[in-house]
mmCIF file of C-alpha atoms and ligand atoms in Angstrom:
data_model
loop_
_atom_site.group_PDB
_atom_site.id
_atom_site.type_symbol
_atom_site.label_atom_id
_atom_site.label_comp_id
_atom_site.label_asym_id
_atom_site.label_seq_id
_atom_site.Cartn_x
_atom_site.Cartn_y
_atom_site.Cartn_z
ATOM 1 C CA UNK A 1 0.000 0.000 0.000
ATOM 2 C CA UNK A 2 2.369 2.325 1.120
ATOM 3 C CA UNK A 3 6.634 1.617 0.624
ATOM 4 C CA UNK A 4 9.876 3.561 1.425
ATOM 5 C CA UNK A 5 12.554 2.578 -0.600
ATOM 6 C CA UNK A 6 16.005 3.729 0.821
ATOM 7 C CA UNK A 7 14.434 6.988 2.692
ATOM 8 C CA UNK A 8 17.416 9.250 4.134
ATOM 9 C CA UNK A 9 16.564 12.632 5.817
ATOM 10 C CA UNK A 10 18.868 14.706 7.003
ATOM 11 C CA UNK A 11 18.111 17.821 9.301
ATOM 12 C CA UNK A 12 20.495 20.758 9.087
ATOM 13 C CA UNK A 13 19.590 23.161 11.627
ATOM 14 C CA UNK A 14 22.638 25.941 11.367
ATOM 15 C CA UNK A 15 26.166 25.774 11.268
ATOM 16 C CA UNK A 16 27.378 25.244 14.322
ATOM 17 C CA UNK A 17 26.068 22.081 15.327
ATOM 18 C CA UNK A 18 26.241 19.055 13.530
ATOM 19 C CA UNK A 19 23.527 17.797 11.024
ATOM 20 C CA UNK A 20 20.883 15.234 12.548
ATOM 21 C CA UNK A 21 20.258 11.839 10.358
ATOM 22 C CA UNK A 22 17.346 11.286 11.338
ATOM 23 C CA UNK A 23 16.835 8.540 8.879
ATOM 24 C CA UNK A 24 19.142 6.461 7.341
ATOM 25 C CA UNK A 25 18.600 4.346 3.656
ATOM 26 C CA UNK A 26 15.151 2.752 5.568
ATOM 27 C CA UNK A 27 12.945 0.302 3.334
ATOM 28 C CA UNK A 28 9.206 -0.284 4.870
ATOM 29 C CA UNK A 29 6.221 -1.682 3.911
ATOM 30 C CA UNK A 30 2.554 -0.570 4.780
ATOM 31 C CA UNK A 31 0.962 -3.850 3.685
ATOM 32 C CA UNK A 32 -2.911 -3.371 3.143
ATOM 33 C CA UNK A 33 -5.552 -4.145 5.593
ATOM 34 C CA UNK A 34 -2.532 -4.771 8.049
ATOM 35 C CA UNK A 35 -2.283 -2.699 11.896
ATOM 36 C CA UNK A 36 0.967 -2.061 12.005
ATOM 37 C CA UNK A 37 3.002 -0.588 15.446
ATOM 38 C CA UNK A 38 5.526 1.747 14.917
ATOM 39 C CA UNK A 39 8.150 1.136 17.865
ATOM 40 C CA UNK A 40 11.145 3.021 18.542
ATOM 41 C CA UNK A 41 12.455 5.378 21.286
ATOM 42 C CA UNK A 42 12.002 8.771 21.449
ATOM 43 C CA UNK A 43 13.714 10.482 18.859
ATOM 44 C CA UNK A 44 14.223 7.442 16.348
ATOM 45 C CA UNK A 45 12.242 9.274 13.892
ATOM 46 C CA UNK A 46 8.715 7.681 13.696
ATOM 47 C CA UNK A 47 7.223 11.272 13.653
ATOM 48 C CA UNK A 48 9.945 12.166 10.297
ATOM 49 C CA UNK A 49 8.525 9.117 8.648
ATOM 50 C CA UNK A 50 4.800 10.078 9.047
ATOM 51 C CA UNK A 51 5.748 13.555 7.508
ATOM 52 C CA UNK A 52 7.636 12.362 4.546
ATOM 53 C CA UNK A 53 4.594 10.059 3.886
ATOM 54 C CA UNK A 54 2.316 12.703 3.605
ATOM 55 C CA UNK A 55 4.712 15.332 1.948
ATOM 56 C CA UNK A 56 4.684 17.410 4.765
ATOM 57 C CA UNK A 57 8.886 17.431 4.515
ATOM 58 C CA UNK A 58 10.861 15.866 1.819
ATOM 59 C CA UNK A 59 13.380 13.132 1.938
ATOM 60 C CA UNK A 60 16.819 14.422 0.685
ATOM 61 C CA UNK A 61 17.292 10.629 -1.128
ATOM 62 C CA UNK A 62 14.802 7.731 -1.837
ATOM 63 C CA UNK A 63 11.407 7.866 -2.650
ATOM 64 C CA UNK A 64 7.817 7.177 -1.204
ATOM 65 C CA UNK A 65 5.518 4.604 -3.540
ATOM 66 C CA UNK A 66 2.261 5.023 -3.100
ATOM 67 C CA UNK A 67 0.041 1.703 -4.158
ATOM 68 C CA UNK A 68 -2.771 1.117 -5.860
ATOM 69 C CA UNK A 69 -5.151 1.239 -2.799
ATOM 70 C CA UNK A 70 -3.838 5.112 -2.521
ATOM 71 C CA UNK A 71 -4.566 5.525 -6.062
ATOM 72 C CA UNK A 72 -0.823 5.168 -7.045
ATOM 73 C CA UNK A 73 0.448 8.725 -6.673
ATOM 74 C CA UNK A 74 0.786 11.145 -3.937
ATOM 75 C CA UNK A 75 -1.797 13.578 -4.882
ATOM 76 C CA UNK A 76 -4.124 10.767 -5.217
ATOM 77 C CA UNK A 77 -2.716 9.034 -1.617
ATOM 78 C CA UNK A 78 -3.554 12.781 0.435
ATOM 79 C CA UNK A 79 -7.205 12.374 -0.333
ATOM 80 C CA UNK A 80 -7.067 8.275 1.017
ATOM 81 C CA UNK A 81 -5.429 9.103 4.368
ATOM 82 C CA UNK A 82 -6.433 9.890 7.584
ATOM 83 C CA UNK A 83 -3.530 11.666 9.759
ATOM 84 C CA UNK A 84 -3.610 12.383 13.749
ATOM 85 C CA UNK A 85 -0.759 14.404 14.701
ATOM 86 C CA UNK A 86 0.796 13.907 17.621
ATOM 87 C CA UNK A 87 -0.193 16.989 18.916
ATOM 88 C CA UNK A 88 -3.191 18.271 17.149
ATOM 89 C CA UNK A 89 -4.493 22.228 17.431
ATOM 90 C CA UNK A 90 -8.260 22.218 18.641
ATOM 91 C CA UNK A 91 -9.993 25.633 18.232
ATOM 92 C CA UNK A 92 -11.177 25.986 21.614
ATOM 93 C CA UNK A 93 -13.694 28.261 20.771
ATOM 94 C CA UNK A 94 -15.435 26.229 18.461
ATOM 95 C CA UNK A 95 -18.156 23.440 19.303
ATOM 96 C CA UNK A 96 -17.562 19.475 18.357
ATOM 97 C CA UNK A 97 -19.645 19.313 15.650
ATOM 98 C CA UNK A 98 -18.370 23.100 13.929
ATOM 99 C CA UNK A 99 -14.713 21.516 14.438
ATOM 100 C CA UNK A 100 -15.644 18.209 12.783
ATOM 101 C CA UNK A 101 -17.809 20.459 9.694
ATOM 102 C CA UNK A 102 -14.453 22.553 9.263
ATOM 103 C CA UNK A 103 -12.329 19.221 8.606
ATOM 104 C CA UNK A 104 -14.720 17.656 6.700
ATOM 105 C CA UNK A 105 -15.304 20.991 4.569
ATOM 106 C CA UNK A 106 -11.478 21.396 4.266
ATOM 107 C CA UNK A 107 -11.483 17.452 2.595
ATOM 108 C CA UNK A 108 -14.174 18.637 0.034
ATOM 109 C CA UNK A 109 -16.960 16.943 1.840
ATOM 110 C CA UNK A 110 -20.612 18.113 1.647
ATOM 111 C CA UNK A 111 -22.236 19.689 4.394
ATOM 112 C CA UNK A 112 -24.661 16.240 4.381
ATOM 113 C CA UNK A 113 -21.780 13.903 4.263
ATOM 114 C CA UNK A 114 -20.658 15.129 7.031
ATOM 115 C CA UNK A 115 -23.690 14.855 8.910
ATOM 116 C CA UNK A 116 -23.979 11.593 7.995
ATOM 117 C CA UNK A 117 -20.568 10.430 9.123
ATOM 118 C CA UNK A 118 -21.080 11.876 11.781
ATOM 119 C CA UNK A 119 -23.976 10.241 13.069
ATOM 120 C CA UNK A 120 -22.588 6.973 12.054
ATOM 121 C CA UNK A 121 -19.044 7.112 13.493
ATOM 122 C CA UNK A 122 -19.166 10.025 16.488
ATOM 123 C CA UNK A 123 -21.019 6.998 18.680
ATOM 124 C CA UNK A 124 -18.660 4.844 17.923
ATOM 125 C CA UNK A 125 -16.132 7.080 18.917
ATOM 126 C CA UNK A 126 -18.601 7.790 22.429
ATOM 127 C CA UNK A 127 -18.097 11.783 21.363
ATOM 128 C CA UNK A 128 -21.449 12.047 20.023
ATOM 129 C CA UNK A 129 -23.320 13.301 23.673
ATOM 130 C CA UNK A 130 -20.229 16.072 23.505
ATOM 131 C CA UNK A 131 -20.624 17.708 20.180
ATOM 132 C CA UNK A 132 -22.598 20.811 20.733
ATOM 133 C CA UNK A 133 -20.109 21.544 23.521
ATOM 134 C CA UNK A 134 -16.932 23.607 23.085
ATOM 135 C CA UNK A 135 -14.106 22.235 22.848
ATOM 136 C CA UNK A 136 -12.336 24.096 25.741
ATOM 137 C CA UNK A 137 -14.354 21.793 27.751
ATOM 138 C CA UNK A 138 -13.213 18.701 26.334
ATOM 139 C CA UNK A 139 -10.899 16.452 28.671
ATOM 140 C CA UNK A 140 -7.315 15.000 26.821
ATOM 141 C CA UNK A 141 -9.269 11.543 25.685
ATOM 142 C CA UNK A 142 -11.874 13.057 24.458
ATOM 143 C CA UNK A 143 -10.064 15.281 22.327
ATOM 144 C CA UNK A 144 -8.363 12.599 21.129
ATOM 145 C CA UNK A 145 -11.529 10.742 20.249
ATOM 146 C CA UNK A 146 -12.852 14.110 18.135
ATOM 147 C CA UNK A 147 -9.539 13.880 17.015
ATOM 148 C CA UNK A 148 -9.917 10.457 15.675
ATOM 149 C CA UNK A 149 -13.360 11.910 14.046
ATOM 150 C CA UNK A 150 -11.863 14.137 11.848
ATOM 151 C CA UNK A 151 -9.475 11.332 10.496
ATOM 152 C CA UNK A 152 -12.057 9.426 9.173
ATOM 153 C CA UNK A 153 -14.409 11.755 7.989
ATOM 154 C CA UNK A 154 -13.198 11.311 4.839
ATOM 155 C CA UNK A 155 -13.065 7.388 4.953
ATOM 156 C CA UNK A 156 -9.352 6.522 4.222
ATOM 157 C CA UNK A 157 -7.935 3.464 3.489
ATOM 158 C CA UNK A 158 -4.994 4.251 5.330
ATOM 159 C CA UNK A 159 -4.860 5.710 8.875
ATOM 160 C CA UNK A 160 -1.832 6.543 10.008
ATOM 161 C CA UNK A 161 -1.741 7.864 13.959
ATOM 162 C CA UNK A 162 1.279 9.945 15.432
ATOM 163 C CA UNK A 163 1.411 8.666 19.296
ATOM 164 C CA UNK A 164 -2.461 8.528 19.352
ATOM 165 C CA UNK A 165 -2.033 6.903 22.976
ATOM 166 C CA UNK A 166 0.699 9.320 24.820
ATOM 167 C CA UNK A 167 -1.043 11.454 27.826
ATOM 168 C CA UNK A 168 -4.107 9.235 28.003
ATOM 169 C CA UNK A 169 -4.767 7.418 31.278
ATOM 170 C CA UNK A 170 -5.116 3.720 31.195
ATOM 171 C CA UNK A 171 -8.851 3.600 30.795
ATOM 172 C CA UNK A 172 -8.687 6.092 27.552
ATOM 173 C CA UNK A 173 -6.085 4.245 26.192
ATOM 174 C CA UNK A 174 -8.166 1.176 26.635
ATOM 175 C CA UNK A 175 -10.864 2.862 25.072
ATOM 176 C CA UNK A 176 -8.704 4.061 21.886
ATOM 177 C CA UNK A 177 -7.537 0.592 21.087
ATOM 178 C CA UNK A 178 -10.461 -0.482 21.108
ATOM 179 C CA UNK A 179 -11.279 1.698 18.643
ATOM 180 C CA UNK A 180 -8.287 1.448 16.361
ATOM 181 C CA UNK A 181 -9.135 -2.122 16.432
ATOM 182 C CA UNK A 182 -12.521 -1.830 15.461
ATOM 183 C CA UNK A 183 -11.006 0.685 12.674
ATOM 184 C CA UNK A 184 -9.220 -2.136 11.886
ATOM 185 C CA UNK A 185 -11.874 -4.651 11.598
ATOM 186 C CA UNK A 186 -13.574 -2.312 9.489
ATOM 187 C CA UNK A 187 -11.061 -3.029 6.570
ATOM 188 C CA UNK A 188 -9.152 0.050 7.516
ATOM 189 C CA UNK A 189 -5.374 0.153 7.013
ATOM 190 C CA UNK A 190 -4.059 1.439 10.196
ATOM 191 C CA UNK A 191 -0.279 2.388 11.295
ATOM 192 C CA UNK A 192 0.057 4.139 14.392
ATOM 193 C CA UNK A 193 3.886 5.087 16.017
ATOM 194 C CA UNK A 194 4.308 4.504 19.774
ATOM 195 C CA UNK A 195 7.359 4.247 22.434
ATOM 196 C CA UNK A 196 5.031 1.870 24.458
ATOM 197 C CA UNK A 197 5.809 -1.663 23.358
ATOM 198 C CA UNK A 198 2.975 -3.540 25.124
ATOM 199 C CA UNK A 199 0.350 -1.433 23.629
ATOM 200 C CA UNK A 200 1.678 -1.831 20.619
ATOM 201 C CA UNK A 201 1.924 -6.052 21.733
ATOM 202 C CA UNK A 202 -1.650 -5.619 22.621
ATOM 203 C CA UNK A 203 -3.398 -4.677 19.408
ATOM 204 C CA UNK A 204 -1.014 -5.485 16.356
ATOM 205 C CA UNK A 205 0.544 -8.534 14.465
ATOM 206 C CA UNK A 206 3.237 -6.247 12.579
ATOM 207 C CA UNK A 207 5.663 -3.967 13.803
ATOM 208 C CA UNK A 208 8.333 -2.115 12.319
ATOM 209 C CA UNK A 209 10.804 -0.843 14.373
ATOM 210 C CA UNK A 210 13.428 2.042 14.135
ATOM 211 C CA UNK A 211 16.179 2.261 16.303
ATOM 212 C CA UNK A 212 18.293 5.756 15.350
ATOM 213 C CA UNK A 213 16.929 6.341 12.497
ATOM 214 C CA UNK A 214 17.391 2.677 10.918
ATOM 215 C CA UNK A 215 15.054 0.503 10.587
ATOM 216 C CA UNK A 216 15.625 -2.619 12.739
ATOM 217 C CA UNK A 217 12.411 -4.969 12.536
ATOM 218 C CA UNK A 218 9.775 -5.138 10.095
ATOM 219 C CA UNK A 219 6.981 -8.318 10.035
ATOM 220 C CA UNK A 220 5.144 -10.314 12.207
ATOM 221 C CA UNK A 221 5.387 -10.099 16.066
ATOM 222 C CA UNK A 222 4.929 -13.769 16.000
ATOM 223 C CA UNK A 223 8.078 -14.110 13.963
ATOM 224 C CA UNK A 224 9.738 -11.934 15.590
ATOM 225 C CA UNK A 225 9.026 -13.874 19.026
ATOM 226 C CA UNK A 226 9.923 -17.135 17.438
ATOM 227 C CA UNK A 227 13.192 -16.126 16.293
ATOM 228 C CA UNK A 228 14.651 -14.188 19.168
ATOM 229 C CA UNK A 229 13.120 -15.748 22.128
ATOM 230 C CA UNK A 230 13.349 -19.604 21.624
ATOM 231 C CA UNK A 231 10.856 -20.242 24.227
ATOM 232 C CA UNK A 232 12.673 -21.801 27.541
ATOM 233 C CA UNK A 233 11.447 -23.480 30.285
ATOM 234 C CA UNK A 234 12.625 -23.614 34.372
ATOM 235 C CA UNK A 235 13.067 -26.271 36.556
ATOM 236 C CA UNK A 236 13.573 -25.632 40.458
ATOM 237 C CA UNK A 237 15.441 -27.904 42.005
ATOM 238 C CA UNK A 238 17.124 -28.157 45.687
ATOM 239 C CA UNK A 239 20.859 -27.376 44.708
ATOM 240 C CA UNK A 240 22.324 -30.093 43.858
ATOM 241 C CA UNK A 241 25.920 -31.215 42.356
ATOM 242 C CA UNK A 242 25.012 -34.079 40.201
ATOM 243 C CA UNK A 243 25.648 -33.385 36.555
ATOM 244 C CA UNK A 244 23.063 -33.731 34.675
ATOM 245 C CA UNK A 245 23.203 -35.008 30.465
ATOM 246 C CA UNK A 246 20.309 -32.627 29.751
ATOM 247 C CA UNK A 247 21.811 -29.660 27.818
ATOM 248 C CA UNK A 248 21.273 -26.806 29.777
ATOM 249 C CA UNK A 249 20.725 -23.326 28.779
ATOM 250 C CA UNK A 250 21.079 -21.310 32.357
ATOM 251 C CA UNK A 251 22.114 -22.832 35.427
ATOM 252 C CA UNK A 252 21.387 -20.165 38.751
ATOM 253 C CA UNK A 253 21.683 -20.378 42.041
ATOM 254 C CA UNK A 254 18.493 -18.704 43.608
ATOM 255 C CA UNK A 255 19.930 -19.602 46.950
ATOM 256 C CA UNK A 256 21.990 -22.057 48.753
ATOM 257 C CA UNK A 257 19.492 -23.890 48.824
ATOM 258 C CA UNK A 258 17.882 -23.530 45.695
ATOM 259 C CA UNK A 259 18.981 -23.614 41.837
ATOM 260 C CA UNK A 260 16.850 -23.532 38.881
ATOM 261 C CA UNK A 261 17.544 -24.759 35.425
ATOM 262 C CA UNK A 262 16.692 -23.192 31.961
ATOM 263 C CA UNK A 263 16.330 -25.285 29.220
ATOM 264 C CA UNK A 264 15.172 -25.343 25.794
ATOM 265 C CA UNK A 265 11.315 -26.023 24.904
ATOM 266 C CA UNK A 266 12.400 -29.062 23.603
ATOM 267 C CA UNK A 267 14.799 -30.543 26.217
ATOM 268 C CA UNK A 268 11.664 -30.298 28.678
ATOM 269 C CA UNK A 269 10.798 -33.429 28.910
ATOM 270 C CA UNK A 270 14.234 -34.582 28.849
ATOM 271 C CA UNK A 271 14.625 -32.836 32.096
ATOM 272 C CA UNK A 272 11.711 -33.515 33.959
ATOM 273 C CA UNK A 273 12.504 -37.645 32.878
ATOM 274 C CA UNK A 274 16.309 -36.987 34.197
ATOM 275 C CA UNK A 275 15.254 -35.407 37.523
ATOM 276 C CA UNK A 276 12.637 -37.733 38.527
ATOM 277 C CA UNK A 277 15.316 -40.855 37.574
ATOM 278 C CA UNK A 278 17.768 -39.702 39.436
ATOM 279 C CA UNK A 279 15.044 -38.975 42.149
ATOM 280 C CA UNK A 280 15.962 -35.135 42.424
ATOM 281 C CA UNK A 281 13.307 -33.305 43.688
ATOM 282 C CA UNK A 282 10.670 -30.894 41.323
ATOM 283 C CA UNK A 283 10.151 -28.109 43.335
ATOM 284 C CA UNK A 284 8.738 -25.329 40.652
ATOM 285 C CA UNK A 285 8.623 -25.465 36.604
ATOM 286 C CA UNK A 286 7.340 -22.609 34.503
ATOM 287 C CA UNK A 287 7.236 -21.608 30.902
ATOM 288 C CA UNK A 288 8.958 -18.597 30.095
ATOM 289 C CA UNK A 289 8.108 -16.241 27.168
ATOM 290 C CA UNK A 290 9.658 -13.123 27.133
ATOM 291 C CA UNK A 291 7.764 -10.030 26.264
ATOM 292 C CA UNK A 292 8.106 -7.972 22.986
ATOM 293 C CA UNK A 293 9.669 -5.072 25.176
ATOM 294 C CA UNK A 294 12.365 -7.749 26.144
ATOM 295 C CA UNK A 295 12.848 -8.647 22.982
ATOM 296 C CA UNK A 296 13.348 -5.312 21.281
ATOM 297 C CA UNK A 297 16.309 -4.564 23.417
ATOM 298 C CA UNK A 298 17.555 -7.202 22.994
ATOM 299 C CA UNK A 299 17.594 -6.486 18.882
ATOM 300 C CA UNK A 300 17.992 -2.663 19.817
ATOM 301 C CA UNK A 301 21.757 -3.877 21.218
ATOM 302 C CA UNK A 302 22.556 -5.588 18.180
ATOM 303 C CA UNK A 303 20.903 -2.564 15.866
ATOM 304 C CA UNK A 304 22.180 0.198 17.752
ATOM 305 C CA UNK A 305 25.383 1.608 16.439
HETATM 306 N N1 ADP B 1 12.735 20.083 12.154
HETATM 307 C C1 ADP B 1 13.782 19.473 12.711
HETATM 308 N N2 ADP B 1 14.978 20.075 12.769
HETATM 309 C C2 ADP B 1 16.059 19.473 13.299
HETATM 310 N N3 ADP B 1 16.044 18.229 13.820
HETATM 311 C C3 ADP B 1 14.883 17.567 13.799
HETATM 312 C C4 ADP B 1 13.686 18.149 13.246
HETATM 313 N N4 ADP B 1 12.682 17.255 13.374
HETATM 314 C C5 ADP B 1 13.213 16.166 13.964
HETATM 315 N N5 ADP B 1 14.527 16.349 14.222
HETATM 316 C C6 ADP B 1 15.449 15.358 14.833
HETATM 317 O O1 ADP B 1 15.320 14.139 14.118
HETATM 318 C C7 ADP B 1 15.353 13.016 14.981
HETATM 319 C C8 ADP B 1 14.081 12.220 14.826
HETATM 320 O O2 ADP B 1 12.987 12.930 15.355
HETATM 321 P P1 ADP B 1 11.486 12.420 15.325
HETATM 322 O O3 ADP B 1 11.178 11.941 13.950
HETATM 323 O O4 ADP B 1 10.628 13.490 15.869
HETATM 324 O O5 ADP B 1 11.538 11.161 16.317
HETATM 325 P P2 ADP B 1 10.370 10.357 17.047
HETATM 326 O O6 ADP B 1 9.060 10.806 16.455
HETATM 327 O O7 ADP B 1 10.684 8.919 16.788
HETATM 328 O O8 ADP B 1 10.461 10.687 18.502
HETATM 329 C C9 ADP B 1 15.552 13.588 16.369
HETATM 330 O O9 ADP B 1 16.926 13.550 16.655
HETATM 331 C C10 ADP B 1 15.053 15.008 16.251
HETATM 332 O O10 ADP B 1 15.705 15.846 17.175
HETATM 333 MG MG1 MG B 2 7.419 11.629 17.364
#
């Protein structure tokens, strides 16, 4: 749907200080229909991307393809996508529903489009019993929820969401997921940047991750589980100094008392068979999976340079 091929930007500010990369040769791939997380730290560039997608700054090499499901060129690709900024500017002195009619007018809509999107999506969004209030009275989540509105007035194919989570207390960013996935389920393309890995965990199946401006990880989070983590499994035992033939990943002495051995998944049984035939006593096992946060720093050491 959306593709970078070899994106480099490069901000100069003045010069006395040094030039920022703030993106370096980076390949990605919006695939369609997909929810994708975009991880990295602050300052790895996620908000850069999002503007040279939409033209808002331009990339000093590479270039942006837009697919067919944008209508295969960038003038055709503004009218198909839905943007949140990361910090958008609310009139405050306008009402809900007058905010909402100037973004829809400003996308070309029809005063009765509007209305009807409107009705359909603004209870969806649970904004619709705030709309005829001003928006200087609107909390942070709600906001974001009018916010969220505006973006798919228009109905785009694509939504793409600058930090649509940051400032929101759990139970609004609850809520918002459970919106973006219902965007989602709605056929909706939606890629949305974060520095909050289990969010991100939570609601997608594809990340792409930039550490320093390079991209690190792009696919499944599934894959990406399978080939980092190798999924282990613990055995505590009383310590003991038998050697066992079981390969063993970790060995650690909890206490003097007390070790516990790591293995791989598939030395489990292995184990257990070894340690009840040499009548060593089982006193804890546990799967261990380690979360995506885990993992990524684990990659970030690797990626980081
Ligand atoms: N307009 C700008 N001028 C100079 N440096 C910038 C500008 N915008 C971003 N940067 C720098 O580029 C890097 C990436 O920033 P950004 O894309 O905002 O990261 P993220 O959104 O992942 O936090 C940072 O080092 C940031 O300071
Ligand atoms: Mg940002």
């Amino acid at each position: 749907m959306l593709r970078f091929e070899n994106i480099t930007k490069v901000f100069k500010t003045d010069i006395l200080t040094a030039p920022v990369v703030a993106l370096e040769s980076v390949n990605l791939h919006i695939k369609s229909q997909s929810m994708v997380g975009f991880l990295g730290a602050n300052g790895a560039g996620k908000t850069t991307s999002m503007k040279i997608m939409l033209d808002f700054i331009r990339a000093d090499q590479g270039s942006v393809v837009y697919g067919a499901e944008l209508g295969g060129n960038l003038k055709n690709a503004l009218s198909k996508i839905g943007f949140l900024p990361e910090r958008p500017y609310f009139y405050p002195h306008l009402k809900g529903h007058e905010f909402v009619s100037f973004m829809g007018e400003l996308q070309g809509l029809s005063k009765t489009t509007i209305k009807e999107r409107a009705k359909l999506w603004a209870p969806k969004l649970r904004i619709d019993h705030a709309l005829d209030r001003y928006l200087r009275t609107y909390s942070k989540g709600m906001l974001q929820r009018l916010g969220f509105l505006t973006v798919v007035i228009h109905e785009p194919t694509l939504i793409i969401l600058d930090e649509p989570l940051s400032g929101l207390d759990p139970v609004g960013r609850q809520e918002l997921k459970a919106i973006m996935r219902e965007l989602h389920a709605s056929g909706k393309t939606v890629f949305f940047s974060s520095h909050v890995v289990p969010d991100v965990e939570e609601i997608c199946s594809e990340v792409v991750f930039l550490s320093s401006g390079k991209l690190a990880y792009q696919g499944s989070v599934d894959k990406l589980m399978r080939e980092n983590v190798g999924q282990t499994f613990w055995v505590k035992t009383p310590a003991t100094d038998k050697i066992l033939r079981t390969p063993f990943v970790a060995k650690e002495k909890l206490s003097d008392e007390i070790v516990r051995w790591e293995v791989s998944q598939q030395d489990q049984e292995n184990l257990l068979r070894e340690l009840l035939d040499s009548r060593i006593p089982i006193l804890g096992m546990e799967q261990s999976r380690k979360s995506l946060e885990e993992v990524f720093y684990q990659i970030k050491g690797k990626v980081a340079l």
